[in-house]
Coordinates of N, CA and C in Angstrom, one line a residue:
M24 N 195.1 7.5 -115.5 CA 194.4 6.4 -114.9 C 195.4 5.4 -114.3
L25 N 195.2 4.8 -113.2 CA 196.1 3.7 -112.6 C 195.2 2.6 -112.5
V26 N 195.8 1.5 -113.2 CA 195.2 0.2 -113.1 C 196.0 -0.8 -112.1
L27 N 195.3 -1.2 -111.2 CA 195.8 -2.1 -110.2 C 195.6 -3.6 -110.5
L28 N 196.6 -4.4 -110.8 CA 196.5 -5.8 -111.2 C 197.0 -6.8 -110.2
P29 N 196.4 -7.9 -110.3 CA 196.9 -9.1 -109.3 C 198.3 -9.6 -110.0
P30 N 199.2 -10.3 -109.5 CA 200.1 -11.0 -110.2 C 199.6 -12.4 -110.8
S31 N 200.4 -13.2 -111.2 CA 199.9 -14.5 -111.7 C 200.7 -15.5 -110.8
E32 N 200.0 -16.4 -110.4 CA 200.7 -17.6 -109.6 C 201.8 -18.2 -110.5
G33 N 201.7 -18.6 -111.6 CA 202.7 -19.1 -112.6 C 203.6 -17.9 -113.2
K34 N 204.7 -18.1 -113.5 CA 205.7 -17.0 -113.9 C 206.5 -17.8 -114.9
A35 N 206.9 -16.8 -116.0 CA 207.9 -17.1 -116.9 C 209.4 -17.4 -116.2
P36 N 210.3 -18.0 -116.9 CA 211.5 -18.1 -116.3 C 212.3 -16.8 -116.3
S37 N 213.2 -16.7 -115.2 CA 214.1 -15.5 -115.3 C 214.7 -15.4 -116.5
G38 N 215.3 -14.1 -117.0 CA 216.0 -13.9 -118.1 C 217.5 -14.4 -117.8
R39 N 218.3 -14.1 -118.8 CA 219.8 -14.3 -118.8 C 220.6 -13.1 -118.7
G40 N 219.8 -11.9 -118.7 CA 220.5 -10.6 -118.5 C 220.9 -10.3 -117.2
A41 N 221.1 -8.9 -116.9 CA 221.6 -8.5 -115.7 C 220.6 -8.9 -114.7
P42 N 221.0 -9.2 -113.4 CA 220.2 -9.5 -112.2 C 219.4 -8.2 -111.7
L43 N 218.6 -8.5 -110.7 CA 217.8 -7.5 -110.2 C 218.5 -6.4 -109.6
K44 N 218.1 -5.3 -109.8 CA 218.7 -4.0 -109.2 C 217.6 -3.3 -108.5
P45 N 217.6 -3.4 -107.2 CA 216.3 -3.2 -106.4 C 216.1 -1.7 -106.5
E46 N 217.2 -0.8 -106.5 CA 217.2 0.5 -106.6 C 216.5 1.1 -107.9
S47 N 216.5 0.3 -108.9 CA 215.7 0.7 -110.2 C 214.4 0.5 -110.3
L48 N 213.8 -0.1 -109.2 CA 212.3 -0.4 -109.2 C 211.6 0.8 -109.0
S49 N 210.3 0.8 -109.6 CA 209.4 2.0 -109.3 C 208.9 2.0 -107.9
L50 N 208.4 3.1 -107.5 CA 207.8 3.2 -106.2 C 209.0 3.1 -105.1
P51 N 210.1 3.9 -105.1 CA 211.1 3.7 -104.2 C 210.8 3.8 -102.9
G52 N 209.7 4.3 -102.4 CA 209.2 4.4 -101.2 C 209.0 3.0 -100.4
L53 N 209.1 2.0 -101.4 CA 208.6 0.5 -100.9 C 210.1 0.0 -100.7
A54 N 211.1 0.4 -101.0 CA 212.4 -0.2 -101.0 C 212.7 -0.9 -99.8
D55 N 212.5 -0.3 -98.6 CA 212.9 -1.0 -97.4 C 212.0 -2.3 -97.0
A56 N 210.6 -2.1 -97.4 CA 209.8 -3.2 -97.2 C 210.2 -4.4 -98.1
R57 N 210.5 -4.0 -99.3 CA 210.9 -5.0 -100.3 C 212.1 -5.7 -99.8
E58 N 213.2 -5.0 -99.3 CA 214.4 -5.8 -98.8 C 214.2 -6.6 -97.7
A59 N 213.2 -6.2 -96.9 CA 212.8 -7.1 -95.7 C 212.3 -8.3 -96.2
V60 N 211.5 -8.3 -97.2 CA 210.9 -9.7 -97.6 C 211.7 -10.5 -98.5
L61 N 212.6 -9.7 -99.2 CA 213.6 -10.4 -100.2 C 214.6 -11.1 -99.3
A62 N 215.2 -10.5 -98.4 CA 216.2 -11.2 -97.4 C 215.6 -12.3 -96.7
E63 N 214.4 -12.2 -96.1 CA 213.9 -13.2 -95.4 C 213.4 -14.5 -96.3
L64 N 212.9 -14.1 -97.4 CA 212.5 -15.2 -98.3 C 213.8 -15.9 -98.8
V65 N 214.8 -15.3 -99.3 CA 216.1 -16.0 -99.9 C 216.6 -16.8 -98.7
D66 N 216.7 -16.3 -97.5 CA 217.3 -17.0 -96.2 C 216.3 -18.2 -96.0
L67 N 215.1 -18.2 -95.9 CA 214.1 -19.2 -95.8 C 214.5 -20.4 -96.7
C68 N 214.4 -20.0 -98.0 CA 214.6 -21.0 -99.1 C 215.9 -21.7 -99.1
A69 N 216.8 -20.9 -98.6 CA 218.2 -21.5 -98.6 C 218.4 -22.5 -97.5
G70 N 217.5 -22.6 -96.5 CA 217.6 -23.3 -95.3 C 217.0 -24.7 -95.6
D71 N 216.1 -25.0 -94.7 CA 215.3 -26.2 -94.7 C 214.2 -26.1 -95.8
A72 N 214.4 -26.8 -96.8 CA 213.5 -26.7 -98.2 C 212.1 -27.2 -97.8
D73 N 212.0 -28.2 -96.9 CA 210.7 -28.7 -96.6 C 209.9 -27.6 -95.8
K74 N 210.5 -26.9 -94.9 CA 210.0 -25.8 -94.0 C 209.4 -24.8 -95.0
A75 N 210.4 -24.3 -95.9 CA 210.1 -23.3 -96.9 C 208.9 -23.7 -97.7
R76 N 208.9 -25.0 -98.2 CA 207.6 -25.3 -99.0 C 206.4 -25.2 -98.2
E77 N 206.4 -25.5 -96.9 CA 205.3 -25.4 -96.1 C 204.8 -24.0 -96.0
V78 N 205.8 -23.2 -95.7 CA 205.5 -21.7 -95.6 C 204.8 -21.0 -96.6
L79 N 205.5 -21.4 -97.9 CA 205.1 -20.9 -99.2 C 203.8 -21.5 -99.7
G80 N 203.4 -22.6 -99.1 CA 202.1 -23.4 -99.5 C 202.2 -24.1 -100.8
L81 N 203.4 -24.7 -100.9 CA 203.8 -25.4 -102.1 C 203.6 -26.9 -102.1
S82 N 203.1 -27.5 -103.1 CA 203.2 -29.0 -103.1 C 204.6 -29.5 -103.3
E83 N 204.8 -30.8 -103.1 CA 206.0 -31.5 -103.3 C 206.5 -31.4 -105.0
G84 N 205.5 -31.4 -105.7 CA 205.8 -31.1 -107.1 C 206.3 -29.7 -107.4
L85 N 206.2 -28.8 -106.5 CA 206.8 -27.5 -106.8 C 207.9 -27.2 -106.0
R86 N 208.6 -28.3 -105.7 CA 209.8 -28.1 -104.8 C 210.9 -27.2 -105.5
A87 N 210.9 -27.3 -106.7 CA 212.0 -26.5 -107.5 C 211.7 -25.0 -107.4
E88 N 210.5 -24.6 -106.9 CA 210.1 -23.2 -106.8 C 211.0 -22.7 -105.6
V89 N 211.2 -23.5 -104.6 CA 212.0 -23.1 -103.4 C 213.3 -22.9 -103.8
A90 N 213.9 -23.7 -104.6 CA 215.4 -23.5 -105.1 C 215.3 -22.2 -106.0
K91 N 214.5 -21.9 -106.7 CA 214.4 -20.8 -107.4 C 214.5 -19.6 -106.7
N92 N 213.9 -19.6 -105.6 CA 213.8 -18.4 -104.7 C 215.3 -18.0 -104.0
T93 N 216.1 -19.0 -103.9 CA 217.4 -18.9 -103.4 C 218.3 -18.1 -104.4
Q94 N 218.0 -17.9 -105.6 CA 218.7 -17.2 -106.6 C 218.2 -15.9 -106.9
L95 N 217.4 -15.3 -106.1 CA 216.6 -14.0 -106.6 C 217.6 -12.9 -106.8
R96 N 218.8 -12.9 -106.0 CA 219.7 -11.7 -106.1 C 220.5 -11.8 -107.3
T97 N 220.7 -13.1 -107.8 CA 221.6 -13.3 -108.9 C 221.1 -13.7 -110.3
A98 N 219.7 -14.2 -110.2 CA 219.1 -14.7 -111.5 C 218.9 -13.5 -112.4
G99 N 218.9 -13.8 -113.7 CA 218.7 -12.6 -114.6 C 217.3 -12.1 -114.3
A100 N 217.1 -10.8 -114.8 CA 215.8 -10.3 -114.6 C 215.3 -9.8 -116.0
R101 N 213.8 -9.8 -116.0 CA 213.1 -9.5 -117.1 C 212.0 -8.3 -116.8
P102 N 211.4 -7.7 -117.7 CA 210.4 -6.9 -117.3 C 209.2 -7.5 -116.8
A103 N 208.5 -7.1 -115.7 CA 207.5 -7.6 -115.0 C 206.4 -8.1 -115.9
G104 N 206.1 -7.3 -117.0 CA 205.2 -7.7 -118.0 C 205.5 -8.9 -118.7
E105 N 206.8 -9.4 -118.7 CA 207.0 -10.6 -119.3 C 207.1 -11.9 -118.3
I106 N 207.5 -11.5 -117.1 CA 207.4 -12.5 -115.9 C 206.1 -13.0 -115.7
Y107 N 205.2 -12.2 -115.5 CA 203.7 -12.7 -115.0 C 203.0 -13.2 -116.4
T108 N 202.5 -14.4 -116.2 CA 201.9 -15.2 -117.2 C 200.5 -15.6 -116.7
G109 N 199.7 -16.4 -117.2 CA 198.5 -16.9 -116.8 C 197.4 -16.2 -117.5
V110 N 196.2 -16.5 -117.1 CA 194.8 -16.1 -117.8 C 194.6 -14.7 -118.2
L111 N 194.9 -14.0 -117.1 CA 194.6 -12.5 -117.3 C 195.8 -11.9 -118.3
Y112 N 197.1 -12.3 -118.0 CA 198.1 -11.7 -118.7 C 198.2 -12.3 -120.2
D113 N 197.6 -13.5 -120.4 CA 197.5 -14.0 -121.8 C 196.6 -13.2 -122.6
A114 N 195.3 -12.8 -121.8 CA 194.3 -12.0 -122.6 C 194.8 -10.5 -122.7
L115 N 195.6 -10.0 -121.8 CA 196.1 -8.7 -121.9 C 197.1 -8.6 -123.1
D116 N 198.0 -9.8 -123.2 CA 199.1 -10.0 -124.3 C 199.8 -8.6 -124.6
L117 N 200.5 -8.2 -123.6 CA 201.2 -6.9 -123.7 C 202.2 -6.9 -124.9
A118 N 202.9 -8.1 -125.2 CA 203.8 -8.0 -126.3 C 203.2 -7.6 -127.5
S119 N 201.9 -7.8 -127.7 CA 201.3 -7.6 -129.1 C 200.8 -6.1 -129.3
L120 N 200.9 -5.4 -128.1 CA 200.3 -4.2 -128.2 C 201.2 -3.2 -129.2
D121 N 200.5 -2.2 -129.8 CA 201.4 -1.3 -130.5 C 202.1 -0.3 -129.7
A122 N 203.0 0.4 -130.2 CA 204.0 1.2 -129.4 C 203.1 2.2 -128.5
A123 N 202.2 2.8 -128.9 CA 201.4 3.9 -128.2 C 200.7 3.1 -127.1
A124 N 200.2 2.0 -127.2 CA 199.5 1.3 -126.2 C 200.5 0.8 -125.0
K125 N 201.6 0.4 -125.6 CA 202.7 0.0 -124.7 C 203.1 1.0 -123.8
R126 N 203.2 2.3 -124.3 CA 203.6 3.3 -123.5 C 202.4 3.6 -122.4
R127 N 201.3 3.6 -122.7 CA 200.2 3.7 -121.9 C 200.3 2.7 -120.8
A128 N 200.5 1.5 -121.2 CA 200.7 0.3 -120.2 C 201.8 0.6 -119.3
A129 N 203.0 1.1 -119.7 CA 204.0 1.5 -118.7 C 203.7 2.5 -117.8
R130 N 202.8 3.4 -118.2 CA 202.5 4.5 -117.4 C 201.4 4.1 -116.3
S131 N 200.4 3.3 -116.8 CA 199.3 3.0 -116.0 C 199.1 1.7 -115.2
L132 N 199.8 0.7 -115.6 CA 199.6 -0.6 -114.9 C 200.5 -0.9 -113.7
L133 N 199.9 -1.2 -112.7 CA 200.8 -1.5 -111.6 C 200.4 -2.9 -111.0
V134 N 201.4 -3.8 -110.9 CA 201.1 -5.2 -110.5 C 201.5 -5.3 -109.1
F135 N 200.4 -5.9 -108.2 CA 200.8 -6.1 -106.8 C 201.6 -7.4 -106.5
S136 N 202.2 -7.6 -105.5 CA 203.0 -8.6 -105.3 C 203.4 -8.9 -103.9
G137 N 203.4 -10.1 -103.5 CA 203.8 -10.4 -102.0 C 205.3 -10.0 -101.7
L138 N 206.1 -10.2 -102.8 CA 207.5 -10.0 -102.7 C 207.9 -8.5 -102.9
W139 N 207.5 -7.9 -104.0 CA 207.7 -6.6 -104.3 C 206.8 -5.5 -104.0
G140 N 205.8 -5.8 -103.4 CA 204.7 -4.9 -102.9 C 203.9 -4.4 -104.2
A141 N 204.5 -3.7 -105.1 CA 203.8 -3.4 -106.4 C 205.0 -3.1 -107.3
V142 N 204.9 -3.2 -108.6 CA 205.8 -2.9 -109.6 C 205.1 -2.5 -110.8
R143 N 205.8 -1.7 -111.7 CA 205.3 -1.3 -113.1 C 205.6 -2.5 -114.0
V144 N 205.0 -2.7 -115.1 CA 205.2 -3.8 -115.9 C 206.6 -3.7 -116.6
T145 N 207.1 -2.4 -116.5 CA 208.6 -2.3 -117.2 C 209.6 -2.5 -116.1
D146 N 209.3 -2.7 -114.9 CA 210.4 -3.0 -113.8 C 211.0 -4.3 -114.2
R147 N 212.2 -4.5 -114.1 CA 212.9 -5.7 -114.3 C 213.0 -6.7 -112.9
I148 N 212.5 -7.7 -113.0 CA 212.5 -8.5 -111.9 C 212.8 -10.1 -112.3
P149 N 213.2 -10.9 -111.3 CA 213.5 -12.3 -111.6 C 212.1 -13.0 -111.4
S150 N 212.1 -14.3 -111.9 CA 211.0 -15.2 -111.6 C 211.0 -15.4 -110.2
Y151 N 210.0 -15.6 -109.4 CA 209.8 -15.8 -108.0 C 208.6 -16.8 -107.6
R152 N 208.4 -17.0 -106.3 CA 207.3 -17.7 -105.9 C 207.1 -17.2 -104.5
C153 N 206.1 -16.3 -104.2 CA 205.9 -15.9 -102.8 C 204.4 -14.9 -103.1
S154 N 203.4 -15.6 -102.7 CA 202.0 -15.0 -102.8 C 201.8 -14.0 -101.5
M155 N 200.7 -13.2 -101.8 CA 200.6 -12.2 -100.6 C 199.9 -12.9 -99.5
G156 N 199.4 -14.2 -99.6 CA 199.0 -14.9 -98.5 C 199.9 -15.5 -97.6
V157 N 201.1 -15.4 -97.9 CA 202.2 -16.1 -97.3 C 202.5 -15.4 -95.9
K158 N 202.8 -16.2 -94.8 CA 203.2 -15.7 -93.6 C 204.5 -16.1 -93.3
L159 N 205.5 -15.2 -93.5 CA 206.8 -15.4 -93.2 C 207.1 -15.6 -91.7
P160 N 208.0 -16.4 -91.3 CA 208.3 -16.7 -89.8 C 208.7 -15.4 -89.0
G161 N 209.5 -14.4 -89.8 CA 210.0 -13.3 -89.1 C 209.2 -12.1 -89.3
L162 N 208.5 -11.8 -90.6 CA 207.9 -10.7 -90.8 C 206.5 -10.7 -90.6
G163 N 206.0 -12.1 -90.6 CA 204.6 -12.4 -90.4 C 203.8 -12.3 -91.7
A164 N 202.5 -12.1 -91.6 CA 201.6 -12.1 -92.8 C 202.0 -10.8 -93.7
L165 N 202.2 -11.2 -95.0 CA 202.7 -10.2 -96.0 C 201.7 -9.1 -96.1
G166 N 200.4 -9.4 -96.2 CA 199.3 -8.4 -96.4 C 199.5 -7.4 -95.3
A167 N 199.7 -7.8 -94.1 CA 199.8 -6.8 -93.1 C 201.2 -6.0 -93.1
H168 N 202.3 -6.9 -93.6 CA 203.5 -6.2 -93.7 C 203.4 -4.9 -94.8
W169 N 202.7 -5.2 -95.8 CA 202.7 -4.2 -96.8 C 201.8 -2.9 -96.7
R170 N 200.8 -3.0 -95.6 CA 199.9 -2.0 -95.4 C 200.4 -0.6 -95.2
K171 N 201.3 -0.4 -94.3 CA 201.7 0.9 -94.0 C 202.5 1.5 -95.0
P172 N 203.7 0.8 -95.7 CA 204.3 1.5 -96.8 C 203.5 1.6 -97.9
M173 N 202.6 0.8 -98.2 CA 201.6 1.2 -99.3 C 200.9 2.3 -99.1
A174 N 200.2 2.6 -97.8 CA 199.4 3.6 -97.5 C 200.3 4.8 -97.7
E175 N 201.6 4.9 -97.6 CA 202.4 6.0 -97.7 C 202.7 6.4 -99.2
V176 N 202.8 5.3 -99.9 CA 203.4 5.4 -101.4 C 202.1 5.5 -102.5
L177 N 201.2 4.7 -102.2 CA 200.3 4.5 -103.2 C 199.4 5.8 -103.6
P178 N 198.9 6.5 -102.5 CA 198.2 7.7 -102.8 C 198.7 8.7 -104.0
E179 N 200.1 8.8 -103.8 CA 200.9 9.7 -104.7 C 200.9 9.1 -106.1
A180 N 201.2 7.8 -106.1 CA 201.1 7.0 -107.4 C 199.7 7.1 -108.1
A181 N 198.7 7.1 -107.2 CA 197.4 7.2 -107.9 C 197.1 8.7 -108.7
G182 N 197.9 9.6 -108.2 CA 197.8 10.8 -108.8 C 196.4 11.4 -108.5
A183 N 195.7 12.2 -109.6 CA 194.5 12.8 -109.4 C 193.5 12.1 -110.3
G184 N 193.7 11.0 -110.8 CA 192.8 10.5 -111.8 C 192.1 9.2 -111.3
L185 N 191.5 8.5 -112.2 CA 190.8 7.3 -112.1 C 191.8 6.2 -111.5
V186 N 191.2 5.4 -110.6 CA 192.0 4.2 -110.1 C 191.1 3.0 -110.3
L187 N 191.6 2.1 -111.3 CA 190.8 0.9 -111.7 C 191.4 -0.3 -110.9
D188 N 190.7 -0.8 -110.0 CA 191.0 -1.8 -109.2 C 190.6 -3.2 -109.6
L189 N 191.5 -4.1 -110.2 CA 191.3 -5.4 -110.8 C 191.9 -6.6 -110.0
R190 N 192.3 -6.1 -108.7 CA 193.0 -7.0 -107.9 C 192.0 -8.1 -107.3
S191 N 192.6 -9.2 -106.9 CA 192.0 -10.2 -106.1 C 191.9 -9.9 -104.7
A192 N 191.2 -10.5 -103.8 CA 191.0 -10.1 -102.4 C 192.1 -10.0 -101.8
A193 N 193.1 -11.1 -101.9 CA 194.2 -11.2 -101.1 C 195.2 -10.0 -101.3
Y194 N 195.3 -9.5 -102.6 CA 196.2 -8.4 -103.0 C 195.4 -7.1 -102.5
A195 N 194.2 -6.9 -102.6 CA 193.5 -5.8 -102.3 C 193.6 -5.4 -100.8
A196 N 193.8 -6.5 -100.0 CA 194.1 -6.2 -98.6 C 195.3 -5.4 -98.3
A197 N 196.3 -5.5 -99.1 CA 197.6 -4.8 -98.9 C 197.5 -3.2 -98.9
W198 N 196.5 -2.8 -99.8 CA 196.1 -1.4 -99.9 C 194.7 -1.1 -100.3
K199 N 194.1 -0.2 -99.3 CA 192.7 0.1 -99.7 C 192.6 1.5 -99.8
P200 N 192.2 2.0 -101.0 CA 192.1 3.3 -101.2 C 191.2 4.0 -100.2
K201 N 191.5 5.2 -99.7 CA 190.8 5.9 -98.8 C 190.5 7.3 -99.1
G202 N 189.6 7.9 -98.4 CA 189.4 9.4 -98.7 C 189.0 9.8 -100.2
E203 N 189.5 10.7 -100.7 CA 189.2 11.2 -102.0 C 189.7 10.3 -103.1
V204 N 190.8 9.4 -102.8 CA 191.2 8.5 -103.6 C 190.2 7.3 -103.8
A205 N 189.5 7.0 -102.6 CA 188.4 6.0 -102.9 C 187.4 6.5 -103.7
A206 N 187.0 7.7 -103.6 CA 185.9 8.3 -104.3 C 186.1 8.1 -105.8
R207 N 187.3 8.0 -106.3 CA 187.6 8.1 -107.8 C 188.1 6.6 -108.0
T208 N 187.9 5.6 -107.4 CA 188.3 4.2 -107.6 C 187.1 3.3 -107.9
A209 N 187.3 2.5 -109.0 CA 186.3 1.5 -109.5 C 186.9 0.2 -109.3
T210 N 186.1 -0.7 -108.5 CA 186.5 -2.1 -108.5 C 185.7 -2.8 -109.5
V211 N 186.0 -3.9 -110.1 CA 185.3 -4.4 -111.2 C 185.2 -6.0 -110.8
R212 N 183.9 -6.6 -110.9 CA 183.7 -7.9 -110.9 C 183.2 -8.4 -112.3
V213 N 183.5 -9.6 -112.7 CA 183.1 -10.2 -114.1 C 182.0 -11.2 -113.6
L214 N 180.8 -11.1 -114.1 CA 179.7 -12.0 -113.8 C 179.4 -12.8 -115.1
H215 N 179.1 -14.1 -114.9 CA 178.2 -14.8 -115.9 C 176.9 -14.3 -115.9
A216 N 176.5 -13.7 -117.1 CA 175.2 -13.0 -117.0 C 174.0 -14.0 -116.7
P217 N 174.0 -15.2 -117.3 CA 172.8 -16.1 -116.9 C 172.7 -16.5 -115.5
T218 N 173.8 -16.6 -114.7 CA 173.9 -17.1 -113.4 C 174.1 -16.1 -112.4
R219 N 174.7 -15.0 -112.8 CA 175.1 -13.8 -111.9 C 176.2 -14.3 -111.0
K220 N 177.1 -15.3 -111.4 CA 178.1 -15.7 -110.6 C 179.6 -15.5 -111.2
V221 N 180.4 -15.4 -110.3 CA 181.8 -15.2 -110.6 C 182.4 -16.3 -111.1
V222 N 183.0 -16.6 -112.1 CA 183.8 -17.9 -112.4 C 185.2 -17.6 -112.9
S223 N 186.0 -18.1 -112.0 CA 187.4 -17.6 -111.9 C 188.2 -17.4 -113.3
H224 N 188.0 -18.5 -114.2 CA 188.7 -18.3 -115.5 C 188.3 -17.2 -116.2
F225 N 187.0 -17.0 -116.6 CA 186.7 -15.9 -117.4 C 186.6 -14.6 -116.7
N226 N 186.6 -14.7 -115.5 CA 186.7 -13.4 -114.6 C 188.2 -12.8 -114.9
K227 N 189.3 -13.7 -114.9 CA 190.4 -13.2 -115.1 C 190.8 -12.9 -116.5
A228 N 190.2 -13.6 -117.6 CA 190.4 -13.3 -119.0 C 189.6 -12.0 -119.4
T229 N 188.6 -12.0 -118.8 CA 187.7 -10.7 -119.3 C 188.4 -9.4 -118.7
K230 N 189.0 -9.5 -117.4 CA 189.8 -8.4 -116.9 C 191.0 -8.2 -117.9
G231 N 191.6 -9.1 -118.3 CA 192.7 -8.9 -119.1 C 192.3 -8.2 -120.4
R232 N 191.0 -8.7 -121.0 CA 190.7 -8.1 -122.3 C 190.1 -6.6 -121.8
I233 N 189.6 -6.3 -120.8 CA 189.1 -5.0 -120.5 C 190.4 -4.1 -120.5
V234 N 191.4 -4.3 -119.7 CA 192.6 -3.5 -119.8 C 193.1 -3.4 -121.2
R235 N 193.2 -4.4 -122.1 CA 193.8 -4.3 -123.3 C 192.8 -3.4 -124.3
S236 N 191.5 -3.5 -124.0 CA 190.6 -2.6 -124.8 C 190.9 -1.2 -124.4
L237 N 191.0 -0.9 -123.2 CA 191.2 0.5 -122.9 C 192.6 1.1 -123.4
L238 N 193.5 0.2 -123.4 CA 194.8 0.6 -123.7 C 195.1 0.8 -125.3
T239 N 194.4 -0.1 -126.0 CA 194.5 0.1 -127.6 C 193.6 1.1 -128.1
A240 N 192.4 1.4 -127.3 CA 191.6 2.5 -127.6 C 192.1 4.0 -127.3
G241 N 193.0 4.0 -126.5 CA 193.7 5.0 -125.9 C 192.6 5.9 -125.1
A242 N 191.6 5.1 -124.5 CA 190.8 5.6 -123.5 C 191.5 6.3 -122.3
A243 N 191.0 7.5 -122.0 CA 191.6 8.1 -120.6 C 190.4 8.5 -119.8
P244 N 189.5 7.6 -119.3 CA 188.6 8.1 -118.4 C 189.1 8.8 -117.2
G245 N 188.4 10.0 -117.0 CA 188.9 10.8 -115.8 C 188.3 10.3 -114.4
G246 N 187.3 9.5 -114.4 CA 186.7 8.9 -113.2 C 185.9 7.9 -113.5
P247 N 185.3 7.2 -112.4 CA 184.4 6.0 -112.6 C 183.4 6.2 -113.5
G248 N 182.6 7.4 -113.5 CA 181.6 7.4 -114.4 C 181.9 7.6 -115.8
E249 N 183.1 8.2 -116.1 CA 183.5 8.1 -117.5 C 184.2 6.7 -117.9
L250 N 184.6 6.0 -117.0 CA 185.0 4.7 -117.3 C 183.8 3.8 -117.6
V251 N 182.6 3.9 -117.0 CA 181.5 3.2 -117.4 C 181.1 3.4 -118.8
E252 N 181.2 4.8 -119.2 CA 180.8 5.2 -120.5 C 181.8 4.5 -121.6
A253 N 183.1 4.6 -121.0 CA 184.1 4.2 -122.1 C 184.0 2.6 -122.4
L254 N 183.6 1.9 -121.2 CA 183.6 0.4 -121.4 C 182.3 0.0 -122.3
R255 N 181.2 0.8 -122.0 CA 180.0 0.6 -122.8 C 180.3 0.8 -124.4
D256 N 181.1 1.9 -124.6 CA 181.4 2.3 -126.0 C 182.3 1.2 -126.5
L257 N 183.1 0.5 -125.8 CA 184.0 -0.5 -126.3 C 183.2 -1.8 -126.4
G258 N 181.8 -1.8 -126.0 CA 181.1 -3.0 -126.3 C 180.8 -4.0 -125.0
Y259 N 181.2 -3.5 -123.8 CA 180.9 -4.2 -122.6 C 179.7 -3.9 -122.0
E260 N 179.0 -4.9 -121.5 CA 177.8 -4.6 -120.7 C 178.2 -4.4 -119.1
V261 N 177.9 -3.1 -118.7 CA 178.4 -2.9 -117.4 C 177.2 -2.3 -116.5
E262 N 177.1 -2.8 -115.4 CA 176.1 -2.3 -114.3 C 177.0 -1.6 -113.2
A263 N 176.7 -0.4 -112.9 CA 177.6 0.4 -112.1 C 176.7 1.0 -110.8
T264 N 177.4 0.8 -109.5 CA 176.9 1.3 -108.5 C 177.8 2.3 -107.8
A265 N 177.1 3.4 -107.7 CA 178.0 4.7 -107.2 C 178.2 4.5 -105.6
P266 N 179.1 5.2 -105.2 CA 179.4 5.1 -103.7 C 178.2 5.6 -102.7
G267 N 177.8 4.8 -101.8 CA 176.7 5.1 -100.9 C 177.0 6.1 -99.9
K268 N 178.4 6.5 -99.6 CA 178.7 7.4 -98.6 C 180.2 7.7 -98.9
A269 N 180.7 8.8 -98.3 CA 182.1 9.3 -98.4 C 183.0 8.1 -98.1
G270 N 184.1 8.0 -98.8 CA 185.2 7.0 -98.5 C 184.9 5.7 -99.2
Q271 N 183.9 5.6 -99.9 CA 183.6 4.3 -100.6 C 183.8 4.7 -102.2
G272 N 184.2 3.6 -102.8 CA 184.3 3.6 -104.3 C 183.1 3.3 -105.1
W273 N 183.4 3.2 -106.3 CA 182.3 2.6 -107.3 C 182.5 1.1 -107.5
A274 N 181.5 0.4 -107.6 CA 181.4 -1.0 -107.8 C 180.8 -1.3 -109.3
L275 N 181.6 -1.9 -110.2 CA 181.3 -2.1 -111.6 C 181.1 -3.7 -111.7
D276 N 179.9 -4.1 -112.2 CA 179.9 -5.6 -112.6 C 179.8 -5.5 -114.1
V277 N 180.8 -6.3 -114.7 CA 180.8 -6.5 -116.2 C 180.1 -8.0 -116.4
L278 N 179.0 -8.0 -117.2 CA 178.3 -9.0 -117.4 C 178.7 -9.9 -118.7
V279 N 179.0 -11.1 -118.7 CA 179.6 -11.7 -119.9 C 178.8 -13.0 -120.1
T280 N 178.3 -13.2 -121.4 CA 177.5 -14.2 -121.7 C 178.2 -15.5 -122.0
E281 N 179.2 -15.3 -122.9 CA 179.9 -16.5 -123.3 C 181.3 -16.8 -122.4
V282 N 181.4 -17.8 -122.0 CA 182.6 -18.4 -121.2 C 183.7 -18.7 -122.2
H283 N 184.8 -18.0 -122.1 CA 185.9 -18.2 -122.9 C 187.1 -17.6 -122.5

């Protein structure tokens, strides 16, 4: 099972240990595309801070994020699972998983990123600010920048099993499963059952709980149909729509009554 996650906008501080080693990151086929974004982002933020803030879509109150980006090559690095914070990652709570569940997380979780493309939760990265929606002056829109290298690398990473896609729209645009990979991909929405509407906070929190539930239970669904059964066994109310034609994936709605 490969679980595709969005990053968090907010991030924990960089560590005090060794700095980033780009060659150590998972998915080495993304190395050139990563270096291109990293080089331009560092140069942009080391120049005109106001221009960098505008490009990155940051308010005046987040000016320090620009300065942080200038140190990406030298700042201490931490596992990505510690860098990413926020509602989904708080609910997932990787640090409190038992050893077996942590091993499953290391194998199965892939976090998408405007800067790194995608990383495993064990990959050591510095704290940064660069969303997938950014349009860098030289490279252009990052979503478009990542599509070709992702299309070359991600099918192999997906292997032959289930792909559970929990990404938000901006990050889903960087790689869309196609062909037989699409047929074993399940995308998930979390709906407030009484209103049938997506509400951002508990959408993210419930996705984090879903991943945690699967990891702690040691569930290993081989495809979307088995995933539906596994989630129902874990107590989730799930409505599933199978693909209508070749090249499409499954759509799963998880219904939540309580907002928390």
